Each structure stands twice: as structure tokens, then as C-alpha cells.
Amino acid sequence: MPDQCMRIPNDDASILKVVPQIDENETVCDLELDDKNDNDIQFDQNVKEPKNGMRFSSEQELFLYYERYAQRAGFGVIRKGSKNKPCGSVKYLTLACAHYGKTKAKASNIGKSNPTKKTGCKAKINARLVDGAWFLTTVEVDHNHALSPGKARSFRYNRKLACIGKRKLEQNDSAEEGMRRNPNSLVAKVEGYENLPFVEKDCRNFIDKVRHLRLCKGGAGVLHDYFSRIREMNDGFYTVMDLDDESRLRNVFWIDVRSRAAYEYFGDVITFDMTYLANMYEMPFAYFVGVNHHGQSILLGAGLLSSEDTETFVWLFETWLKCMNGQAINAIITNQDKAMKSAIARVFLGARHRFCLWHIMRKVPERLGSHAQYTCGLKNAIETCIYDSQTCARFNESWQSLLESYDLQDNAWLCGLYGAQHM
């Protein structure tokens, strides 16, 4: 389902998005609003519960009402199949809880997991068009699962990003605003994160889709010509340029003959990481690194990527493996990126995947720096627990002592790390 631009007031506070189609007969409610008050995007705590016979002047008004109700109650909304008149206009429609129906058979592609678990929930409303107005004919308000009003804004079905918000993000991105600062420019408009109908991840996903490789005019041709000259001088130079459906450059991978030769000897364990070029293009730069017999880092391949999703990483890993004649790796070390993790499981079958401790320790000040005792013992206690524990038993003992001493048993980040300690 293509995105649709909506008529909304000229104010950054009104930020809505049409969410992509979920499956063949099930879509998320998409709205085309006329000028509304800024409060339309905020969660209305006073919206009434739906009842049979309620009247709505338009399909858009019905959608907006049920979305508000769902946000207050704490569940996502989907649109089920509807019946049309012979002329093609909608006559009946159903709006239901996102947990409505049954989950399809588990997909074999682990990189495309079902984002919402179907529980057979019966909560829904049926509406019928009569003389130009919509009337509720069936109302079910009971759910068979827990509701989360406090988390409603973060549900995939409630997160929205509309045309004016997209333009703002693109302008900021072109002006070299960092991704962390980009959403912040919209927060001030609505006076707090809790009033934004999207999260930072939605901004990242949008920028990933529109960014592509920001080469100047003719840049793709220049890059192709440069690689051609290098291949003429180095027979073993390998490069692949990935194009989209409109023949625009999307991803690039390259490796020289020395790196290919080094992989045959030092490719048992590799590190894969991402960084951003410090220039106006801000393109994600990906690189494979190994360690030789002198303990020196050696480059084993590099690429420029247009996005950082699972499919892009799968393309890069498969391309890299192909140029290495399919020689499998024994282990790979990355950061905790979920898209990387999914792609590695699909491409590097049997390889041991581990998280980079350096990346984890970099997050400690951000996650725990506000703790009252961070500089008075907590920082040293964490480093001692991690670096000085020589056995699993010793680590577990030190970890539990750390949590109890600094009252961190309920810290979600530390609990998540401990749960993923096998990585």
C-alpha cells in the first residue's frame, strides 16, 4: 500500500503516517484528515467506549475515533476486509484489535518475524454506511490479552509519520543533523516525547528508505569508472554495485586481491562493524576485519550501504561470501544490532555469533551514568565483574553481588545483557 500524503495543518505537531499493509486482507487504519486541531494526534483520555448505533459523518471520522479509543485502552488497530457496493465504494467495514484472528504458520524466514502475536481476540467494531453516514452495528470490547495504555504510543499500529514530518526529517538530514538530533527538532513542537505519535526508530527507517547513496550528480558513474580502472591494474580486485528497481545505486561492495588472500589464512574469526563517513554524504560504511599472526587488524572487505536493515545486510554478507569462494567463517563479532543478527543467522550458517564487548562497555555511561553511585564504586564494580571473572561461576557470583549492592535487580538493560550472555 503506497504512502498517502494527508491534508493536515501547517504545523509540525500534526505528524501522521500511513502504515504499510499488514497482509492481503488486513490493513492498518489509514487516515486522510482535513484540518484538525493539534490535539488530534495526541491520545485522548476522554474518548467514550463504542456502542451500537453510534453515528459518524465520514469513514475518516470513524477511523480517527476508534484509533483514539484504542490508544486510550492500550491496543493496536487493524482494518479487516470490507464489502463494496457495485460502484466500488465501501458499504461495510470492520475495525479490530491487532490481536484479532489467528497467527499464520511460522515463517521459515527468521528475518521476517510476525510483529504481532494473534491471540484470537474478538474485540472489534462493525460499521455500515446508511444515507451517507456510518453507523456501528456490532461492538465487541472484551479482549483476551493484556492491554497496555502506557505503551500505546509505541505500538507499531499507532506510530505515525506524515508528509510534513517526513519533509522536516529530510531537511534536517540534508543539513547534516545527526539522527539523534533529528527527531528532537520535532519534540519541541509537541512539548514532549509522550506527545509524539512515533519513536526514533520510525525516523531511522524513513531516512534509510530515502537516503540511498548520496552521490553527487554523476557520482555513480564516477565510482563505476574508478572501480573499472582499479580492476585493470589489479586482476583480483572484486566489486559489486547493487541497483534498485529504478536502476539507482543502492549498495556497493569491494575488496582487493591482498584481502582475499589474507582471508584464506586469517578468516576463522572476523569482526563486522559499521560507521559513518565524516563528510556531507553520511553514508553507512561497512567493513570486515580479521587479525593476522602478528596481532594486527587486516581489512577483509568494505562497502557503502543505503540502509541498515536485514535485507541489506543479507545482500552484503552473501556478496562477501561469494567473493571468498564460499569459504565459511567459524565466528563473527558484531554489535547488538538485531538486523545484523538476523542476517548472520541466514547467511553464515553454523558460525558462532558474539557481541562485541567494546560496544557494550561504551553504553555503560549512557545507561548507568545517572546512578547516584556510578562514580563512587559502580563503574569499577562493573569493570571488575566483567574483566576479572575467569570462570562462569565467578562471573555469576560477582554479577549477583553487583546487582544487590547497587539495587539494580530491576534494571532492564542489565537484565537484557545477562539474558544474552551466551552471545
Tab-separated table of C-alpha atoms in Angstrom:
chain	number	residue	atom	x	y	z
A	1	MET	CA	0.000	0.000	0.000
A	2	PRO	CA	1.750	3.235	-1.030
A	3	ASP	CA	2.069	6.080	1.428
A	4	GLN	CA	-0.534	8.803	1.027
A	5	CYS	CA	0.034	12.461	1.875
A	6	MET	CA	-2.703	13.795	4.119
A	7	ARG	CA	-4.203	17.246	4.372
A	8	ILE	CA	-3.063	18.438	7.733
A	9	PRO	CA	-2.439	21.836	9.296
A	10	ASN	CA	0.831	23.589	8.590
A	11	ASP	CA	2.268	22.627	11.944
A	12	ASP	CA	4.954	20.071	12.761
A	13	ALA	CA	2.818	18.851	15.667
A	14	SER	CA	0.462	17.126	13.235
A	15	ILE	CA	2.651	14.190	12.257
A	16	LEU	CA	0.820	11.162	10.939
A	17	LYS	CA	1.786	8.279	8.722
A	18	VAL	CA	0.032	5.674	6.657
A	19	VAL	CA	1.319	2.352	7.946
A	20	PRO	CA	2.154	-0.285	5.303
A	21	GLN	CA	-0.255	-3.100	4.570
A	22	ILE	CA	-0.030	-5.996	7.008
A	23	ASP	CA	-1.392	-8.801	4.873
A	24	GLU	CA	-3.715	-9.415	1.994
A	25	ASN	CA	-6.996	-8.811	3.845
A	26	GLU	CA	-5.774	-6.830	6.812
A	27	THR	CA	-4.524	-3.269	6.838
A	28	VAL	CA	-3.786	-0.676	9.424
A	29	CYS	CA	-6.263	2.197	9.509
A	30	ASP	CA	-5.067	4.965	7.219
A	31	LEU	CA	-6.478	8.443	7.544
A	32	GLU	CA	-6.858	11.404	5.232
A	33	LEU	CA	-7.722	14.229	7.594
A	34	ASP	CA	-8.981	17.701	6.875
A	35	ASP	CA	-7.652	20.497	9.034
A	36	LYS	CA	-7.885	19.351	12.632
A	37	ASN	CA	-6.754	20.646	15.965
A	38	ASP	CA	-3.226	19.724	17.032
A	39	ASN	CA	-4.707	17.542	19.754
A	40	ASP	CA	-5.867	15.108	17.096
A	41	ILE	CA	-2.523	13.350	17.208
A	42	GLN	CA	-2.426	13.070	20.980
A	43	PHE	CA	-4.007	10.307	22.997
A	44	ASP	CA	-7.485	11.410	24.085
A	45	GLN	CA	-8.192	10.069	27.558
A	46	ASN	CA	-11.858	11.168	27.441
A	47	VAL	CA	-12.979	9.265	24.361
A	48	LYS	CA	-16.126	7.223	25.006
A	49	GLU	CA	-16.396	3.466	24.654
A	50	PRO	CA	-18.022	2.375	21.364
A	51	LYS	CA	-21.699	1.377	21.431
A	52	ASN	CA	-24.189	0.073	18.886
A	53	GLY	CA	-25.897	2.839	16.933
A	54	MET	CA	-23.119	5.409	17.225
A	55	ARG	CA	-23.116	7.660	14.149
A	56	PHE	CA	-20.149	9.081	12.221
A	57	SER	CA	-20.369	11.519	9.366
A	58	SER	CA	-17.480	10.018	7.407
A	59	GLU	CA	-15.207	6.997	7.140
A	60	GLN	CA	-12.256	9.138	8.262
A	61	GLU	CA	-14.121	10.274	11.374
A	62	LEU	CA	-14.865	6.643	12.270
A	63	PHE	CA	-11.222	5.637	11.828
A	64	LEU	CA	-9.983	8.538	13.937
A	65	TYR	CA	-12.468	7.786	16.734
A	66	TYR	CA	-11.552	4.106	17.007
A	67	GLU	CA	-7.840	4.877	16.878
A	68	ARG	CA	-8.268	7.304	19.770
A	69	TYR	CA	-10.243	4.744	21.725
A	70	ALA	CA	-7.620	2.044	21.064
A	71	GLN	CA	-4.814	4.324	22.176
A	72	ARG	CA	-6.609	5.120	25.408
A	73	ALA	CA	-7.402	1.448	26.052
A	74	GLY	CA	-3.933	0.228	25.073
A	75	PHE	CA	-4.181	-1.867	21.888
A	76	GLY	CA	-3.402	-1.543	18.194
A	77	VAL	CA	-5.978	-1.322	15.400
A	78	ILE	CA	-6.244	-3.129	12.078
A	79	ARG	CA	-8.796	-2.883	9.304
A	80	LYS	CA	-10.305	-6.140	8.198
A	81	GLY	CA	-11.876	-6.910	4.824
A	82	SER	CA	-14.882	-4.836	3.762
A	83	LYS	CA	-17.727	-5.295	1.315
A	84	ASN	CA	-18.162	-2.849	-1.546
A	85	LYS	CA	-21.130	-1.567	-3.449
A	86	PRO	CA	-21.298	-2.416	-7.156
A	87	CYS	CA	-19.942	1.067	-7.901
A	88	GLY	CA	-16.854	0.316	-5.856
A	89	SER	CA	-17.402	2.449	-2.753
A	90	VAL	CA	-17.185	0.845	0.685
A	91	LYS	CA	-20.508	-0.076	2.312
A	92	TYR	CA	-19.383	-2.219	5.268
A	93	LEU	CA	-16.142	-2.241	7.189
A	94	THR	CA	-14.606	-3.776	10.292
A	95	LEU	CA	-12.010	-2.290	12.606
A	96	ALA	CA	-10.492	-4.773	15.032
A	97	CYS	CA	-7.828	-5.276	17.672
A	98	ALA	CA	-4.377	-6.052	16.253
A	99	HIS	CA	-4.538	-9.437	18.028
A	100	TYR	CA	-7.725	-10.326	16.114
A	101	GLY	CA	-7.651	-13.630	14.231
A	102	LYS	CA	-5.109	-16.430	14.230
A	103	THR	CA	-1.374	-16.368	13.637
A	104	LYS	CA	-0.262	-17.789	10.308
A	105	ALA	CA	2.073	-20.753	10.162
A	106	LYS	CA	5.562	-19.847	11.360
A	107	ALA	CA	7.602	-18.392	8.525
A	108	SER	CA	10.810	-20.138	7.524
A	109	ASN	CA	12.477	-16.757	7.055
A	110	ILE	CA	13.638	-15.838	10.556
A	111	GLY	CA	14.486	-12.356	9.383
A	112	LYS	CA	10.787	-11.591	8.857
A	113	SER	CA	9.161	-12.477	12.125
A	114	ASN	CA	5.496	-11.695	12.759
A	115	PRO	CA	5.465	-8.397	14.688
A	116	THR	CA	2.109	-9.068	16.374
A	117	LYS	CA	1.061	-12.290	18.040
A	118	LYS	CA	-2.525	-13.173	17.115
A	119	THR	CA	-4.499	-14.446	20.081
A	120	GLY	CA	-7.953	-14.854	18.545
A	121	CYS	CA	-9.105	-11.639	20.246
A	122	LYS	CA	-12.739	-10.808	19.388
A	123	ALA	CA	-12.608	-7.068	20.096
A	124	LYS	CA	-13.890	-5.173	17.055
A	125	ILE	CA	-16.496	-2.830	15.641
A	126	ASN	CA	-18.566	-3.337	12.508
A	127	ALA	CA	-19.957	-0.296	10.704
A	128	ARG	CA	-22.462	0.164	7.892
A	129	LEU	CA	-22.966	3.069	5.518
A	130	VAL	CA	-26.560	4.340	5.521
A	131	ASP	CA	-27.624	7.535	3.712
A	132	GLY	CA	-24.110	8.928	3.724
A	133	ALA	CA	-23.409	8.270	7.412
A	134	TRP	CA	-21.678	5.388	9.205
A	135	PHE	CA	-23.477	3.514	11.997
A	136	LEU	CA	-21.966	0.932	14.361
A	137	THR	CA	-23.866	-2.350	14.029
A	138	THR	CA	-21.658	-4.685	16.103
A	139	VAL	CA	-19.412	-3.800	19.038
A	140	GLU	CA	-17.115	-6.162	20.942
A	141	VAL	CA	-14.972	-4.523	23.644
A	142	ASP	CA	-13.657	-7.530	25.584
A	143	HIS	CA	-10.055	-8.604	24.904
A	144	ASN	CA	-8.444	-11.978	25.657
A	145	HIS	CA	-4.999	-10.458	26.267
A	146	ALA	CA	-3.422	-7.824	28.470
A	147	LEU	CA	-3.837	-4.169	27.469
A	148	SER	CA	-1.057	-1.600	27.798
A	149	PRO	CA	-2.365	2.000	27.824
A	150	GLY	CA	1.010	3.312	28.947
A	151	LYS	CA	2.758	1.775	25.931
A	152	ALA	CA	0.099	2.612	23.347
A	153	ARG	CA	2.187	5.300	21.626
A	154	SER	CA	4.978	2.815	20.893
A	155	PHE	CA	2.741	0.199	19.238
A	156	ARG	CA	3.592	-0.294	15.592
A	157	TYR	CA	-0.056	0.272	14.668
A	158	ASN	CA	-0.225	3.630	16.478
A	159	ARG	CA	3.080	5.090	15.313
A	160	LYS	CA	2.521	7.609	12.551
A	161	LEU	CA	4.704	9.849	10.466
A	162	ALA	CA	3.094	12.048	7.830
A	163	CYS	CA	4.174	14.208	4.933
A	164	ILE	CA	5.063	17.305	6.921
A	165	GLY	CA	7.071	15.231	9.376
A	166	LYS	CA	8.844	13.450	6.547
A	167	ARG	CA	9.777	16.737	4.909
A	168	LYS	CA	11.157	18.006	8.207
A	169	LEU	CA	13.263	14.883	8.689
A	170	GLU	CA	14.593	15.065	5.137
A	171	GLN	CA	15.511	18.736	5.584
A	172	ASN	CA	17.332	18.027	8.828
A	173	ASP	CA	19.095	15.024	7.334
A	174	SER	CA	20.236	17.042	4.332
A	175	ALA	CA	21.503	19.722	6.719
A	176	GLU	CA	23.732	17.078	8.352
A	177	GLU	CA	21.688	16.870	11.559
A	178	GLY	CA	22.601	13.714	13.447
A	179	MET	CA	19.903	11.067	13.713
A	180	ARG	CA	19.663	11.645	17.461
A	181	ARG	CA	19.094	15.382	16.967
A	182	ASN	CA	16.734	14.956	14.025
A	183	PRO	CA	13.667	13.713	15.989
A	184	ASN	CA	14.450	16.205	18.755
A	185	SER	CA	13.616	19.041	16.388
A	186	LEU	CA	10.036	17.751	16.330
A	187	VAL	CA	9.771	17.065	20.060
A	188	ALA	CA	9.789	20.753	20.973
A	189	LYS	CA	6.732	21.338	18.780
A	190	VAL	CA	4.576	18.913	20.748
A	191	GLU	CA	6.165	19.614	24.142
A	192	GLY	CA	7.495	16.174	24.974
A	193	TYR	CA	8.213	12.688	23.638
A	194	GLU	CA	4.967	11.385	25.116
A	195	ASN	CA	3.007	13.503	22.606
A	196	LEU	CA	4.852	12.226	19.545
A	197	PRO	CA	2.944	9.512	17.656
A	198	PHE	CA	6.218	7.863	16.573
A	199	VAL	CA	9.553	6.776	18.002
A	200	GLU	CA	13.153	7.382	16.911
A	201	LYS	CA	13.227	4.049	15.090
A	202	ASP	CA	10.464	5.264	12.737
A	203	CYS	CA	12.632	8.260	11.841
A	204	ARG	CA	15.594	5.978	11.163
A	205	ASN	CA	13.504	3.677	8.963
A	206	PHE	CA	12.192	6.609	6.937
A	207	ILE	CA	15.637	8.165	6.431
A	208	ASP	CA	17.029	4.741	5.451
A	209	LYS	CA	14.430	4.440	2.703
A	210	VAL	CA	15.032	7.847	1.167
A	211	ARG	CA	18.759	8.177	1.734
A	212	HIS	CA	20.142	5.711	-0.836
A	213	LEU	CA	23.758	6.529	-1.655
A	214	ARG	CA	24.005	10.296	-1.632
A	215	LEU	CA	26.396	10.674	-4.508
A	216	CYS	CA	26.610	13.958	-6.361
A	217	LYS	CA	25.366	14.186	-9.936
A	218	GLY	CA	27.176	11.581	-11.968
A	219	GLY	CA	28.725	10.121	-8.812
A	220	ALA	CA	27.602	6.571	-9.541
A	221	GLY	CA	29.244	6.725	-12.965
A	222	VAL	CA	32.441	8.136	-11.500
A	223	LEU	CA	32.537	5.358	-8.910
A	224	HIS	CA	31.974	2.726	-11.607
A	225	ASP	CA	34.762	4.177	-13.763
A	226	TYR	CA	37.126	4.245	-10.792
A	227	PHE	CA	36.457	0.591	-9.978
A	228	SER	CA	36.989	-0.281	-13.655
A	229	ARG	CA	40.424	1.340	-13.624
A	230	ILE	CA	41.372	-0.482	-10.418
A	231	ARG	CA	40.333	-3.835	-11.939
A	232	GLU	CA	42.577	-3.154	-14.949
A	233	MET	CA	45.551	-2.659	-12.631
A	234	ASN	CA	44.630	-5.447	-10.174
A	235	ASP	CA	43.207	-8.632	-11.646
A	236	GLY	CA	41.966	-9.871	-8.280
A	237	PHE	CA	40.033	-6.694	-7.415
A	238	TYR	CA	36.375	-7.585	-6.804
A	239	THR	CA	33.438	-5.172	-6.697
A	240	VAL	CA	29.655	-5.372	-6.884
A	241	MET	CA	27.257	-2.457	-7.333
A	242	ASP	CA	23.664	-3.122	-6.241
A	243	LEU	CA	20.923	-1.216	-8.078
A	244	ASP	CA	17.260	-0.777	-7.162
A	245	ASP	CA	14.277	-1.277	-9.481
A	246	GLU	CA	14.799	2.196	-10.946
A	247	SER	CA	18.468	1.491	-11.685
A	248	ARG	CA	19.655	3.809	-8.910
A	249	LEU	CA	22.775	2.888	-6.986
A	250	ARG	CA	21.806	1.386	-3.640
A	251	ASN	CA	24.766	-0.539	-2.201
A	252	VAL	CA	28.422	-1.037	-3.129
A	253	PHE	CA	30.920	-3.693	-2.066
A	254	TRP	CA	34.622	-4.008	-2.921
A	255	ILE	CA	37.720	-5.948	-1.881
A	256	ASP	CA	41.269	-6.170	-3.230
A	257	VAL	CA	43.381	-9.232	-4.000
A	258	ARG	CA	45.524	-8.887	-0.873
A	259	SER	CA	42.467	-9.002	1.400
A	260	ARG	CA	41.108	-12.045	-0.442
A	261	ALA	CA	44.408	-13.843	0.017
A	262	ALA	CA	44.614	-12.888	3.701
A	263	TYR	CA	41.147	-14.312	4.347
A	264	GLU	CA	42.333	-17.805	3.388
A	265	TYR	CA	44.772	-17.725	6.320
A	266	PHE	CA	43.087	-15.466	8.869
A	267	GLY	CA	39.380	-15.811	8.167
A	268	ASP	CA	38.430	-18.134	11.013
A	269	VAL	CA	37.162	-15.237	13.182
A	270	ILE	CA	36.117	-11.850	11.771
A	271	THR	CA	34.665	-8.626	13.098
A	272	PHE	CA	31.939	-6.794	11.216
A	273	ASP	CA	31.194	-3.197	12.097
A	274	MET	CA	29.524	-0.054	10.782
A	275	THR	CA	30.470	3.587	10.938
A	276	TYR	CA	29.519	6.769	9.116
A	277	LEU	CA	31.784	8.661	6.787
A	278	ALA	CA	32.571	12.058	8.280
A	279	ASN	CA	31.507	14.030	5.235
A	280	MET	CA	28.379	15.517	3.690
A	281	TYR	CA	27.142	12.153	2.383
A	282	GLU	CA	26.888	10.451	5.824
A	283	MET	CA	26.663	7.042	4.170
A	284	PRO	CA	26.975	3.937	6.367
A	285	PHE	CA	30.405	2.407	5.786
A	286	ALA	CA	30.624	-1.332	6.498
A	287	TYR	CA	33.839	-3.264	6.880
A	288	PHE	CA	35.049	-6.803	7.620
A	289	VAL	CA	38.177	-7.061	9.754
A	290	GLY	CA	40.369	-10.013	10.742
A	291	VAL	CA	43.547	-10.406	12.805
A	292	ASN	CA	46.795	-11.751	11.362
A	293	HIS	CA	49.561	-13.767	13.084
A	294	HIS	CA	51.180	-10.560	14.332
A	295	GLY	CA	48.025	-9.466	16.133
A	296	GLN	CA	47.412	-6.738	13.548
A	297	SER	CA	43.974	-5.847	12.163
A	298	ILE	CA	43.570	-6.564	8.452
A	299	LEU	CA	40.781	-5.357	6.197
A	300	LEU	CA	38.814	-8.193	4.576
A	301	GLY	CA	36.279	-6.222	2.574
A	302	ALA	CA	34.293	-2.995	2.675
A	303	GLY	CA	31.063	-1.498	1.427
A	304	LEU	CA	28.771	1.520	1.355
A	305	LEU	CA	25.152	0.811	2.261
A	306	SER	CA	21.961	2.760	1.720
A	307	SER	CA	20.266	1.333	4.823
A	308	GLU	CA	20.851	-0.888	7.812
A	309	ASP	CA	18.007	-3.397	7.597
A	310	THR	CA	18.139	-7.188	7.464
A	311	GLU	CA	17.797	-7.495	3.683
A	312	THR	CA	20.665	-5.073	3.062
A	313	PHE	CA	22.939	-6.970	5.435
A	314	VAL	CA	21.939	-10.266	3.797
A	315	TRP	CA	22.933	-8.842	0.411
A	316	LEU	CA	26.285	-7.665	1.779
A	317	PHE	CA	27.094	-10.925	3.596
A	318	GLU	CA	26.146	-13.087	0.603
A	319	THR	CA	28.198	-10.887	-1.728
A	320	TRP	CA	31.191	-11.020	0.591
A	321	LEU	CA	30.930	-14.797	0.982
A	322	LYS	CA	30.653	-15.274	-2.781
A	323	CYS	CA	33.860	-13.345	-3.458
A	324	MET	CA	35.573	-15.556	-0.846
A	325	ASN	CA	34.594	-18.646	-2.878
A	326	GLY	CA	32.060	-19.665	-0.238
A	327	GLN	CA	34.703	-20.307	2.436
A	328	ALA	CA	32.661	-20.272	5.642
A	329	ILE	CA	33.714	-18.447	8.788
A	330	ASN	CA	33.883	-20.049	12.226
A	331	ALA	CA	32.896	-16.979	14.232
A	332	ILE	CA	31.814	-13.379	13.733
A	333	ILE	CA	31.777	-10.491	16.229
A	334	THR	CA	29.353	-7.565	15.829
A	335	ASN	CA	27.467	-5.023	17.887
A	336	GLN	CA	23.992	-5.839	19.216
A	337	ASP	CA	22.106	-4.757	16.109
A	338	LYS	CA	19.059	-7.010	15.580
A	339	ALA	CA	19.119	-6.668	11.795
A	340	MET	CA	22.731	-7.874	11.723
A	341	LYS	CA	21.843	-10.771	13.990
A	342	SER	CA	19.001	-11.904	11.709
A	343	ALA	CA	21.146	-11.604	8.573
A	344	ILE	CA	24.018	-13.572	10.133
A	345	ALA	CA	21.668	-16.399	11.081
A	346	ARG	CA	20.503	-16.573	7.450
A	347	VAL	CA	23.860	-16.362	5.694
A	348	PHE	CA	26.618	-17.626	7.989
A	349	LEU	CA	25.063	-20.953	8.894
A	350	GLY	CA	26.849	-22.666	11.767
A	351	ALA	CA	29.053	-19.683	12.601
A	352	ARG	CA	29.310	-18.598	16.226
A	353	HIS	CA	27.954	-15.088	16.597
A	354	ARG	CA	29.162	-12.997	19.533
A	355	PHE	CA	28.554	-9.402	20.627
A	356	CYS	CA	31.491	-7.027	20.834
A	357	LEU	CA	32.331	-6.237	24.475
A	358	TRP	CA	33.793	-2.864	23.474
A	359	HIS	CA	30.439	-1.734	22.056
A	360	ILE	CA	28.642	-2.917	25.196
A	361	MET	CA	31.008	-1.142	27.569
A	362	ARG	CA	30.635	2.096	25.593
A	363	LYS	CA	26.951	2.131	26.595
A	364	VAL	CA	27.613	1.838	30.324
A	365	PRO	CA	27.955	5.593	30.998
A	366	GLU	CA	24.805	6.306	28.967
A	367	ARG	CA	22.748	3.591	30.673
A	368	LEU	CA	24.050	3.859	34.237
A	369	GLY	CA	25.751	7.250	34.398
A	370	SER	CA	22.777	8.798	36.212
A	371	HIS	CA	23.068	6.303	39.082
A	372	ALA	CA	23.956	8.064	42.333
A	373	GLN	CA	26.923	5.753	42.940
A	374	TYR	CA	28.192	5.474	39.360
A	375	THR	CA	31.469	7.303	40.023
A	376	CYS	CA	31.682	6.084	43.628
A	377	GLY	CA	32.120	2.396	43.037
A	378	LEU	CA	29.559	1.212	40.471
A	379	LYS	CA	31.782	1.834	37.422
A	380	ASN	CA	34.729	-0.027	38.950
A	381	ALA	CA	32.488	-2.841	40.166
A	382	ILE	CA	31.149	-3.411	36.626
A	383	GLU	CA	34.628	-3.443	35.103
A	384	THR	CA	35.918	-5.799	37.790
A	385	CYS	CA	32.991	-8.168	37.319
A	386	ILE	CA	33.446	-8.331	33.548
A	387	TYR	CA	37.212	-8.206	33.097
A	388	ASP	CA	38.416	-10.079	36.178
A	389	SER	CA	35.997	-13.028	36.165
A	390	GLN	CA	37.944	-16.011	34.813
A	391	THR	CA	35.155	-18.606	35.191
A	392	CYS	CA	31.409	-18.662	34.644
A	393	ALA	CA	30.789	-19.379	38.324
A	394	ARG	CA	32.905	-16.427	39.392
A	395	PHE	CA	31.140	-14.140	36.925
A	396	ASN	CA	27.667	-15.173	38.094
A	397	GLU	CA	28.655	-14.630	41.706
A	398	SER	CA	30.114	-11.186	41.004
A	399	TRP	CA	27.142	-10.207	38.853
A	400	GLN	CA	24.575	-11.039	41.526
A	401	SER	CA	26.642	-9.223	44.129
A	402	LEU	CA	26.803	-6.175	41.836
A	403	LEU	CA	23.025	-6.067	41.352
A	404	GLU	CA	22.327	-6.406	45.070
A	405	SER	CA	24.957	-3.903	46.200
A	406	TYR	CA	23.702	-1.144	43.910
A	407	ASP	CA	19.989	-2.088	43.835
A	408	LEU	CA	19.975	-2.851	40.102
A	409	GLN	CA	17.872	-6.018	40.095
A	410	ASP	CA	15.126	-4.298	38.064
A	411	ASN	CA	17.394	-2.544	35.566
A	412	ALA	CA	16.037	-3.631	32.177
A	413	TRP	CA	19.299	-3.050	30.284
A	414	LEU	CA	21.398	-5.155	32.675
A	415	CYS	CA	18.741	-7.879	32.752
A	416	GLY	CA	18.780	-7.973	28.956
A	417	LEU	CA	22.555	-8.279	28.877
A	418	TYR	CA	22.543	-11.103	31.391
A	419	GLY	CA	19.857	-12.923	29.430
A	420	ALA	CA	22.024	-12.678	26.294
A	421	GLN	CA	25.289	-13.646	27.986
A	422	HIS	CA	25.644	-16.651	25.649
A	423	MET	CA	26.296	-14.069	22.934
